[in-house]
Amino acid sequence: MPSLHLPSRFSSPSFPLINLTTTKRPISTTAITMSLSSSPSQSVSNNPNEPKDTENLIAQVLKYHNQTKHFFTNYARGPRGLDWANQPNPFRRYVSSPLLPLLHFPVENNQDSTSVSAPLYHSLFKSLPSPKPISKSSVSQLFYDSLALSAWKTTGFSTWSLRANPSSGNLHPTEAYIISPAIDSVCDSAFVAHYAPKEHSLELRAKIPDTFLPSFFPSNAFLIGVSSIFWREAWKYGERAFRYCNHDVGHAIAAISLAAAELGWDVKLLDGLGFKELEGLMGLGIYQGFRIPDKPIKGKFPEIEFEHPDCVLVVFPNGVNDFNVNYKELSSAIMEFGNLEWVGNPNSLSKEHACWDVIYVTAEAVKKPLKIDDKFLVDKFQNSGACSEGSYKGFSAREIIRKRRSAAHMDGVTKIERDTFYQIMLHCLPSGCGSGEKQKRQLALPFRALSWDAEVHAVLFVHRVVGLSKGLYFLVRNEDHLDELKKVTRAEFKWEKPEGCPADLPLYELARGDCQQIAKQLSCHQDIASDGCFSLGMVAHFESTLHSKGAWMYPRLFWETGVVGQVLYLEAHAVGISATGIGCFFDDPVHEILGLRGSNFQSLYHFTVGGPVLDKRIMSLPAYPGPSTDA
């Protein structure tokens, strides 16, 4: 039986197998010169007569990705300490915008006059309930179960908020907007509003023509826009913050998709829209005048607090799949939004700032142009597989979503059964189960919100799963990549299905052995990676994807990891344990363990699942009404 034999810096006496003799080679990047505009909106043109140098844009992405890797000998550049006096306000508000309060709901299932009993969490992966109409109640529920505050925590003199959607360092760079038809008791005309999570309210930004949404989308459809404030993450994490912001976009996409599923709604990315259209829909043209410096600098420049428009999701009744989107006409209609009367000015988040220039240069490089030929497809809902539904504790979706927490420590003791582990993996598959097709297309909840075939896999370090040997495993989420993966990883790997593995779960055992120490080392020496039931690294089909599709796929690969991460968070809580995303890991050592060379596969996000250690010094307080502090 093969087992791992590691080089000296990975040495682990209990992991005695493959002789790793790879030599660490520097990864070359191509120099790139970019035009640094005073307005972010000028980087990518929708004019087909102004072609961009695709290879230069990809070179900038590769330069950023390699520059922001962590190594055993050094970490990516970041602040040497935290500037607490300038910690960004986690709550964006639009000063003078009318505030439209939303409804609140009990976490536990019970019937009342304003809400319908939330469906069981695991039932959503089998089929969606009948769709609810758009109303104040249903829209309130959507935000309450996706992006709202879930609790406040306090200890000593410190108080901070938690949200339903996870975020790197609990810094929450993600903002959200709704573009909606008129809703009784909310707004008497179609409108654009910013979601304010601390108040669980909408801030009215503009009224739009009532004909806008019906001209392009089915009845009872509306849009959710997502944007990122890079400064919030960069304050703590420096240059690597762009990665983490895009993890959080993926977390938000999954959170919105699952909350929508509770209401019988489907969700899809409007990925044919370009940067200018996204900016126009959300009214983010208000942020102008940021000039990217040519090196990291500190100072007072409030313009760095701008919001970068990431994506727009269309939310519509499930079962409606016979509509198309004319992106050319939609773009023309959105351009008219510039003539609307936009209300409110964004609040200030910090007095002083630090600008990590490479973040903003890379954000320019990955802006997607309008793709008028993109096909908008709504595939039939595909249910996810089930091999151990008894592992779930019978919680409603709302209970799981709103009680989700990121574990700070794992106990190093808790174990899960093999079938529970397989059940979690089944819910991580993009194509669902039962169709007889290979894993590739994103058809199952919540992955069906994404508009591309799966590009992200998982290498798993199994520590405490009863009935499953400790060791290294690989979950293949796009089976078109399987042959390539076998060729580019270590020849000694077994690539065999483990005992008891469901036939439609493409999970493979690579090697056996105790990998707790190596998992800890790879995740920046953090015990949490070794003290859980299992940990994993999400490995993306990387450089070839960028070349085949464009530099704009770079953030989308991180979005996909964020969607997988949100599923892992919720699955862990649904079976009675906990989980945590890990953004700090040593990139190339992960690749070396697998035998990967070059950039065709890259590890983008790590995760750990296990029994949490609760800190009894920290007190939990209700999400609403919360304290007056912005934290």
XYZ file of C-alpha atoms in Angstrom:
631
model
C 0.000 0.000 0.000
C 1.646 3.306 -1.075
C 2.259 5.940 1.545
C 3.845 9.396 1.483
C 7.544 9.951 2.076
C 8.107 13.682 2.441
C 11.145 15.912 1.959
C 12.796 17.208 5.110
C 10.750 20.365 5.460
C 7.564 18.258 5.307
C 8.982 15.530 7.540
C 6.436 13.530 9.460
C 7.439 10.147 10.939
C 3.887 8.871 10.639
C 3.611 9.689 6.936
C 6.063 7.212 5.347
C 5.355 7.124 1.602
C 6.175 8.734 -1.738
C 9.703 9.975 -2.279
C 9.236 13.629 -3.166
C 12.295 14.829 -5.038
C 10.862 17.806 -6.892
C 13.079 20.837 -7.159
C 11.470 24.149 -6.425
C 11.744 26.275 -9.547
C 11.026 29.995 -9.803
C 7.897 30.786 -11.757
C 8.508 33.385 -14.424
C 6.079 36.171 -15.162
C 5.937 38.473 -18.123
C 6.446 42.161 -17.521
C 3.404 44.291 -18.171
C 2.824 47.972 -18.695
C -0.716 49.202 -18.016
C -2.351 52.547 -18.429
C -3.242 53.773 -14.941
C -6.399 55.797 -15.347
C -7.863 58.269 -12.900
C -11.193 56.536 -13.420
C -11.484 52.756 -12.904
C -14.219 52.583 -15.525
C -11.813 53.422 -18.351
C -9.725 50.239 -18.209
C -11.925 47.901 -20.239
C -13.858 49.118 -23.228
C -17.000 47.572 -24.646
C -16.033 48.939 -28.046
C -15.070 46.007 -30.323
C -12.896 48.423 -32.307
C -10.608 48.827 -29.291
C -9.211 45.326 -28.723
C -7.135 44.760 -25.592
C -3.930 42.780 -25.400
C -5.331 39.668 -23.802
C -1.929 38.171 -23.117
C -0.786 41.308 -21.285
C -3.875 41.195 -19.097
C -3.261 37.530 -18.298
C 0.394 38.322 -17.596
C -0.702 40.907 -15.035
C -2.984 38.330 -13.381
C -0.151 35.793 -13.217
C 2.196 38.451 -11.868
C -0.281 39.303 -9.109
C -0.982 35.665 -8.303
C 2.693 34.754 -7.990
C 3.580 37.952 -6.151
C 0.922 37.266 -3.507
C 1.897 33.687 -2.758
C 3.065 32.716 0.711
C 6.307 30.716 1.018
C 7.990 28.988 3.941
C 10.694 31.660 3.774
C 8.461 34.717 3.371
C 4.853 35.819 3.282
C 3.129 38.010 0.714
C 3.478 41.731 1.429
C 1.121 43.180 3.987
C 1.040 45.629 6.890
C 3.609 44.932 9.608
C 0.961 45.643 12.220
C -2.693 46.597 12.371
C -3.546 50.288 12.317
C -6.440 50.098 14.750
C -7.088 53.827 14.579
C -8.004 53.411 10.910
C -9.813 50.065 10.962
C -12.454 50.423 8.228
C -16.082 50.818 9.231
C -17.702 47.472 8.263
C -20.993 49.196 7.389
C -21.437 51.242 4.243
C -24.257 53.760 4.470
C -25.540 56.228 1.904
C -26.037 59.447 3.823
C -29.448 61.081 3.119
C -30.844 58.027 1.281
C -34.348 57.082 2.494
C -34.157 54.049 4.797
C -36.754 51.342 4.091
C -36.962 48.892 7.052
C -37.344 45.183 6.329
C -39.047 42.481 8.405
C -37.379 40.204 10.958
C -38.052 36.507 11.464
C -37.615 33.887 14.178
C -34.635 31.584 13.707
C -36.492 28.504 14.937
C -39.361 27.181 12.861
C -42.766 28.449 13.900
C -45.752 29.840 12.080
C -46.659 33.508 12.288
C -48.480 36.057 10.215
C -45.434 37.275 8.298
C -43.393 34.236 7.338
C -43.694 30.705 6.080
C -41.963 27.951 8.018
C -38.477 27.585 6.564
C -37.840 24.285 4.746
C -35.409 21.729 6.125
C -31.852 22.463 5.076
C -31.104 19.176 3.321
C -34.428 19.182 1.470
C -33.290 22.129 -0.680
C -30.684 19.935 -2.370
C -33.409 17.548 -3.573
C -35.999 20.013 -4.898
C -37.120 23.586 -4.393
C -40.454 24.580 -2.841
C -43.117 26.405 -4.818
C -42.003 29.965 -5.583
C -43.269 32.821 -3.434
C -44.325 36.135 -4.979
C -42.139 39.204 -4.582
C -43.297 41.010 -1.455
C -41.873 42.877 1.481
C -41.936 39.637 3.443
C -40.161 37.497 0.845
C -37.478 40.064 0.022
C -36.938 40.597 3.752
C -36.465 36.854 4.202
C -33.994 36.701 1.312
C -31.685 39.258 2.900
C -32.290 38.027 6.464
C -31.076 34.542 5.520
C -28.167 35.594 3.321
C -26.432 38.890 4.135
C -27.936 40.104 7.426
C -26.296 40.216 10.829
C -26.583 36.895 12.653
C -25.272 37.896 16.112
C -23.109 40.277 18.088
C -20.146 39.089 20.160
C -18.630 40.822 23.138
C -15.748 40.272 25.520
C -14.073 42.812 27.751
C -14.192 46.156 25.981
C -14.589 44.653 22.504
C -17.863 44.197 20.618
C -18.232 43.025 17.031
C -20.925 41.747 14.690
C -21.260 38.489 12.769
C -23.165 37.955 9.541
C -24.984 35.129 7.816
C -22.402 35.239 5.015
C -18.817 34.429 6.050
C -15.919 36.767 5.376
C -12.134 36.603 5.565
C -11.123 38.055 8.919
C -14.773 39.057 9.500
C -13.937 42.241 7.545
C -16.840 42.032 5.057
C -15.715 43.832 1.892
C -18.927 42.727 0.145
C -21.833 45.121 -0.468
C -25.181 44.258 -2.053
C -27.876 46.051 -4.065
C -31.361 45.131 -5.203
C -32.876 46.218 -8.526
C -36.541 45.443 -8.043
C -40.041 46.079 -9.350
C -42.383 48.062 -7.113
C -43.110 46.308 -3.808
C -46.095 47.149 -1.619
C -45.060 48.846 1.634
C -41.493 49.261 0.332
C -41.509 51.456 -2.777
C -44.328 52.450 -5.136
C -42.159 52.181 -8.256
C -39.293 50.044 -9.529
C -36.113 50.985 -7.707
C -32.436 50.432 -6.929
C -31.517 50.134 -3.250
C -28.438 49.352 -1.191
C -28.789 46.716 1.535
C -27.754 47.970 4.991
C -27.181 44.836 7.130
C -26.778 46.579 10.484
C -30.267 48.071 10.152
C -31.631 45.171 8.039
C -33.030 47.845 5.755
C -32.856 49.042 2.191
C -31.400 52.434 1.341
C -33.250 53.820 -1.665
C -30.711 55.015 -4.216
C -32.899 55.640 -7.288
C -36.281 55.007 -8.833
C -36.121 53.360 -12.253
C -38.644 52.903 -15.090
C -41.261 50.280 -14.240
C -40.760 48.836 -17.725
C -37.078 48.014 -17.208
C -37.276 44.566 -15.575
C -40.323 43.217 -17.517
C -38.566 44.098 -20.777
C -35.796 41.553 -20.149
C -36.847 39.142 -17.415
C -39.860 36.988 -16.510
C -42.578 38.021 -14.085
C -41.561 38.078 -10.416
C -37.875 38.470 -11.273
C -35.449 40.966 -9.787
C -31.695 41.543 -9.631
C -29.110 41.468 -6.852
C -25.813 43.277 -7.423
C -22.611 42.493 -5.523
C -19.613 44.812 -5.113
C -16.372 44.826 -3.108
C -14.517 47.464 -1.100
C -10.921 46.280 -1.416
C -9.719 48.622 1.322
C -11.612 46.709 4.020
C -9.533 43.547 3.403
C -6.300 45.300 2.444
C -6.256 47.087 5.813
C -5.364 43.760 7.417
C -4.082 41.502 4.645
C -2.204 43.800 2.261
C -1.623 42.579 -1.283
C -3.324 39.211 -0.824
C -6.621 40.990 -0.064
C -7.837 40.842 -3.679
C -7.962 37.050 -3.378
C -9.956 37.239 -0.160
C -12.442 39.769 -1.526
C -13.255 37.341 -4.311
C -13.590 34.422 -1.893
C -16.227 36.567 -0.198
C -18.037 37.268 -3.481
C -18.378 33.495 -3.831
C -19.602 33.181 -0.246
C -22.233 35.843 -0.999
C -23.353 34.192 -4.264
C -23.909 30.917 -2.424
C -25.607 32.637 0.514
C -28.027 34.454 -1.800
C -28.688 31.290 -3.820
C -29.531 29.201 -0.760
C -31.716 31.891 0.810
C -33.523 32.268 -2.529
C -34.011 28.489 -2.676
C -35.908 28.645 0.633
C -38.430 30.875 -1.176
C -38.629 28.699 -4.293
C -36.476 31.072 -6.338
C -33.676 30.213 -8.756
C -30.540 32.361 -9.179
C -28.208 32.868 -12.153
C -25.293 35.171 -12.886
C -25.893 37.715 -15.635
C -22.338 37.098 -16.750
C -22.657 38.619 -20.199
C -22.735 42.080 -18.649
C -19.485 44.026 -18.549
C -17.935 46.217 -15.901
C -19.624 49.387 -17.172
C -23.065 47.742 -17.061
C -22.517 46.473 -13.520
C -21.360 49.903 -12.434
C -24.410 51.532 -14.005
C -26.933 49.103 -12.517
C -25.682 49.643 -8.975
C -25.114 53.367 -9.307
C -21.411 53.005 -8.577
C -20.351 55.673 -11.038
C -20.452 57.929 -7.992
C -16.954 56.640 -7.162
C -14.649 58.465 -9.537
C -11.195 59.956 -9.406
C -9.030 57.201 -7.882
C -5.578 57.315 -9.468
C -3.593 54.127 -8.969
C -0.094 54.839 -7.616
C 2.941 53.006 -8.940
C 3.934 51.640 -5.528
C 2.356 50.979 -2.116
C 1.707 54.237 -0.283
C 0.057 55.528 2.896
C -1.937 58.701 3.356
C -5.350 60.287 3.257
C -7.149 59.332 0.054
C -10.831 58.572 0.733
C -11.347 57.703 -2.945
C -9.732 54.315 -2.181
C -12.984 53.382 -0.437
C -14.740 52.980 -3.803
C -16.828 49.891 -4.558
C -15.700 47.597 -7.350
C -18.785 46.085 -9.079
C -18.324 42.307 -9.177
C -21.477 40.730 -10.546
C -25.243 40.864 -10.882
C -27.557 37.919 -10.186
C -31.046 37.490 -11.592
C -33.488 35.966 -9.078
C -36.609 34.373 -10.576
C -39.226 31.686 -9.843
C -37.813 28.179 -10.107
C -39.126 26.178 -13.028
C -39.033 29.199 -15.353
C -36.329 28.364 -17.869
C -37.709 29.482 -21.210
C -36.363 33.028 -21.285
C -33.259 34.482 -22.868
C -31.404 37.727 -22.172
C -30.565 40.134 -24.970
C -27.363 41.582 -23.547
C -27.023 44.225 -26.252
C -30.445 45.713 -25.557
C -30.023 45.265 -21.802
C -26.747 47.171 -21.954
C -28.400 50.041 -23.810
C -31.159 50.231 -21.202
C -28.642 50.213 -18.345
C -26.685 53.072 -19.901
C -29.798 55.209 -19.366
C -29.388 54.715 -15.608
C -26.785 57.462 -15.736
C -29.660 59.918 -16.218
C -31.477 58.818 -13.063
C -31.607 60.875 -9.902
C -29.299 58.978 -7.539
C -29.773 59.753 -3.850
C -27.231 59.579 -1.056
C -23.477 59.887 -0.604
C -21.298 57.066 0.758
C -20.060 57.386 4.316
C -16.374 57.556 5.158
C -14.835 54.284 6.361
C -11.380 55.380 7.620
C -9.468 58.601 8.201
C -6.224 57.341 6.662
C -5.392 54.543 4.256
C -2.700 52.310 2.820
C -2.828 51.602 -0.908
C -1.405 48.332 -2.203
C -1.113 49.289 -5.865
C -0.972 45.758 -7.291
C -4.542 45.098 -6.085
C -5.952 47.944 -8.144
C -3.811 47.279 -11.226
C -5.030 43.661 -11.185
C -8.645 44.731 -10.634
C -8.264 46.785 -13.821
C -6.879 43.795 -15.714
C -9.765 41.480 -14.810
C -12.653 43.788 -15.714
C -14.911 41.879 -18.076
C -16.176 43.595 -21.223
C -19.754 43.282 -22.409
C -20.286 39.911 -24.142
C -23.352 40.411 -26.314
C -23.070 36.900 -27.758
C -23.099 35.147 -24.363
C -25.955 32.669 -24.089
C -28.055 32.932 -20.953
C -29.075 29.375 -20.080
C -31.264 28.100 -17.269
C -30.718 24.370 -16.955
C -33.155 22.070 -15.237
C -32.556 21.798 -11.482
C -30.494 18.706 -10.678
C -30.802 17.192 -7.220
C -27.706 16.356 -5.206
C -26.824 12.852 -4.129
C -27.801 11.265 -0.821
C -26.106 8.404 0.982
C -26.563 9.430 4.626
C -29.385 11.901 5.060
C -29.684 10.660 8.631
C -26.464 12.562 9.345
C -28.404 15.822 9.232
C -29.902 16.960 12.512
C -33.278 18.060 11.190
C -32.565 21.783 11.252
C -34.305 24.238 8.972
C -32.286 26.089 6.383
C -32.646 29.304 8.385
C -31.367 27.670 11.572
C -28.267 26.383 9.779
C -27.625 29.634 7.907
C -28.095 32.002 10.840
C -26.346 29.852 13.439
C -23.325 29.233 11.219
C -20.083 30.344 12.859
C -16.423 30.170 11.841
C -14.562 27.991 14.322
C -11.458 29.616 15.808
C -10.085 26.293 17.086
C -10.802 22.587 16.567
C -10.745 20.109 19.438
C -8.532 17.457 17.811
C -10.883 14.750 19.071
C -14.232 14.852 17.257
C -14.760 12.196 14.572
C -17.392 11.761 11.892
C -18.605 8.596 10.202
C -17.461 7.709 6.715
C -20.966 8.011 5.265
C -21.314 11.493 6.780
C -18.082 12.491 5.053
C -19.354 11.070 1.754
C -22.645 12.927 2.198
C -20.817 16.237 2.629
C -18.767 15.522 -0.501
C -21.922 14.715 -2.509
C -23.292 18.179 -1.739
C -20.038 19.695 -3.033
C -20.558 18.261 -6.527
C -21.527 20.781 -9.234
C -23.672 18.500 -11.390
C -25.671 16.743 -8.708
C -26.324 13.021 -9.004
C -28.658 10.636 -10.733
C -28.438 12.011 -14.272
C -25.814 9.517 -15.404
C -23.603 12.351 -16.677
C -20.053 13.098 -15.581
C -19.381 15.908 -13.130
C -18.763 19.075 -15.114
C -21.743 21.376 -15.619
C -22.957 23.388 -12.633
C -26.554 22.197 -12.283
C -27.032 21.577 -8.551
C -27.669 24.025 -5.723
C -25.962 26.457 -5.190
C -23.434 25.965 -7.993
C -26.104 26.432 -10.665
C -25.857 30.183 -10.082
C -22.481 30.115 -11.855
C -22.274 30.366 -15.627
C -19.228 28.210 -16.397
C -18.317 24.544 -16.079
C -16.672 23.576 -12.798
C -12.983 24.469 -12.637
C -12.270 23.830 -8.933
C -11.347 20.520 -7.291
C -10.399 19.581 -3.720
C -7.356 17.802 -2.311
C -8.389 16.418 1.074
C -6.346 15.644 4.173
C -8.427 13.089 6.086
C -7.652 12.986 9.826
C -10.630 11.678 11.814
C -13.211 9.888 9.685
C -14.334 6.568 11.153
C -14.078 3.806 8.568
C -11.848 5.786 6.198
C -8.061 5.504 6.233
C -6.115 8.612 7.143
C -4.403 10.087 4.145
C -4.576 12.177 1.014
C -7.697 12.139 -1.188
C -8.898 14.050 -4.228
C -12.444 15.135 -5.137
C -12.732 15.633 -8.899
C -15.454 18.200 -9.600
C -14.958 18.243 -13.369
C -14.277 14.772 -14.678
C -12.982 16.126 -17.989
C -9.866 17.042 -15.979
C -9.330 13.560 -14.487
C -6.873 12.226 -17.073
C -4.838 15.427 -16.964
C -4.770 15.350 -13.163
C -3.475 11.795 -13.165
C -0.696 12.776 -15.583
C 0.472 15.928 -13.796
C 0.364 14.630 -10.210
C 2.738 12.112 -8.657
C 3.056 8.788 -10.432
C 2.887 6.997 -7.075
C -0.656 8.173 -6.349
C -3.221 5.365 -6.340
C -6.258 7.178 -7.809
C -8.561 4.469 -6.441
C -12.105 4.843 -5.109
C -12.109 4.341 -1.320
C -14.160 1.648 0.347
C -17.893 2.320 0.507
C -17.674 5.364 -1.776
C -20.924 6.005 -3.689
C -20.625 5.162 -7.367
C -21.502 8.685 -8.473
C -19.001 10.390 -6.130
C -15.674 10.964 -7.985
C -13.550 10.789 -4.842
C -10.145 9.107 -5.064
C -7.646 7.901 -2.514
C -4.140 9.067 -3.437
C -2.033 7.845 -0.506
C -2.415 6.683 3.077
C -0.776 8.048 6.183
C -1.147 10.518 9.027
C -1.146 13.919 7.310
C -1.961 16.112 10.312
C 1.492 17.672 10.483
C 1.683 18.383 6.767
C -1.823 19.894 6.736
C -0.781 22.192 9.589
C 2.464 23.169 7.877
C 0.805 23.920 4.566
C -1.841 26.136 6.219
C 0.693 28.576 7.673
C 1.413 26.321 10.670
C -2.149 26.665 11.968
C -3.326 23.889 14.295
C -6.867 24.261 13.026
C -5.896 22.519 9.762
C -4.765 19.395 11.623
C -7.196 19.291 14.554
C -10.409 18.801 12.563
C -11.990 15.741 11.003
C -10.537 16.727 7.642
C -9.067 19.731 5.883
C -8.663 20.504 2.221
C -7.175 22.737 -0.422
C -9.254 23.877 -3.391
C -7.218 23.383 -6.544
C -8.355 25.253 -9.664
C -7.730 24.490 -13.315
C -5.877 27.736 -13.605
C -3.642 29.123 -16.343
C -5.207 27.194 -19.234
C -8.620 28.495 -18.097
C -7.330 32.072 -18.197
C -5.939 31.580 -21.701
C -9.078 29.901 -23.020
C -11.535 32.406 -21.537
C -9.727 35.565 -20.502
C -8.141 37.350 -17.552
C -11.639 38.068 -16.222
C -11.899 34.404 -15.172
C -9.331 35.008 -12.426
C -11.770 36.401 -9.834
C -14.408 33.904 -10.956
C -12.177 30.993 -9.984
C -12.081 32.450 -6.473
C -15.857 32.925 -6.584
C -16.241 29.213 -7.275
C -14.031 28.353 -4.290
C -16.175 30.668 -2.151
C -19.342 28.864 -3.238
C -17.774 25.507 -2.328
C -16.638 27.012 0.969
C -20.122 28.203 1.886
C -21.496 24.707 1.219
C -18.824 23.236 3.503
C -19.689 25.752 6.235
C -23.378 24.854 6.119
C -22.839 21.108 5.724
C -20.596 21.057 8.782
C -23.200 22.805 10.915
C -25.994 20.652 9.503
C -24.249 17.483 10.745
C -23.477 19.007 14.146
C -19.853 20.184 13.831
C -18.205 23.352 12.479
C -15.839 24.685 9.806
C -13.505 27.524 8.916
C -12.061 28.898 5.711
C -8.288 29.278 5.655
C -6.880 31.997 3.415
C -3.323 31.703 4.711
C -1.473 28.762 3.173
C 1.844 28.157 1.450
C 0.879 28.020 -2.202
C 3.706 26.214 -3.988
C 4.409 23.712 -1.200
C 0.800 22.547 -1.697
C 1.574 22.034 -5.365
C 4.815 20.248 -4.498
C 2.993 17.738 -2.302
C 0.784 16.893 -5.276
C 3.677 16.895 -7.737
C 2.221 19.805 -9.702
C 4.563 21.979 -11.778
C 3.827 25.221 -13.553
C 0.537 27.077 -13.214
C -2.030 24.857 -14.868
C -3.406 23.871 -11.462
C -3.207 26.202 -8.477
C -4.449 26.013 -4.893
C -6.732 28.996 -4.180
C -8.464 28.383 -0.829
C -8.097 26.052 2.142
C -10.712 24.806 4.553
C -11.074 22.745 7.703
C -14.063 20.859 9.143
C -14.300 19.454 12.663
C -15.402 19.778 16.267
C -15.120 23.399 17.451
C -13.636 24.630 20.725
C -15.919 27.312 22.149
C -14.388 30.302 23.902
C -16.506 30.759 27.026
C -15.083 34.239 27.579
C -17.047 35.522 24.564
C -20.709 36.369 25.068
C -23.256 36.167 22.241
C -25.913 38.859 21.824
C -28.904 38.963 19.454
C -28.336 40.374 15.972
C -31.237 42.824 16.270
C -31.511 45.242 17.878
C -27.758 45.541 18.192
C -25.522 48.089 19.896
C -25.048 51.529 18.407
C -21.384 50.900 17.602
C -20.223 50.206 14.031
C -18.155 47.036 14.462
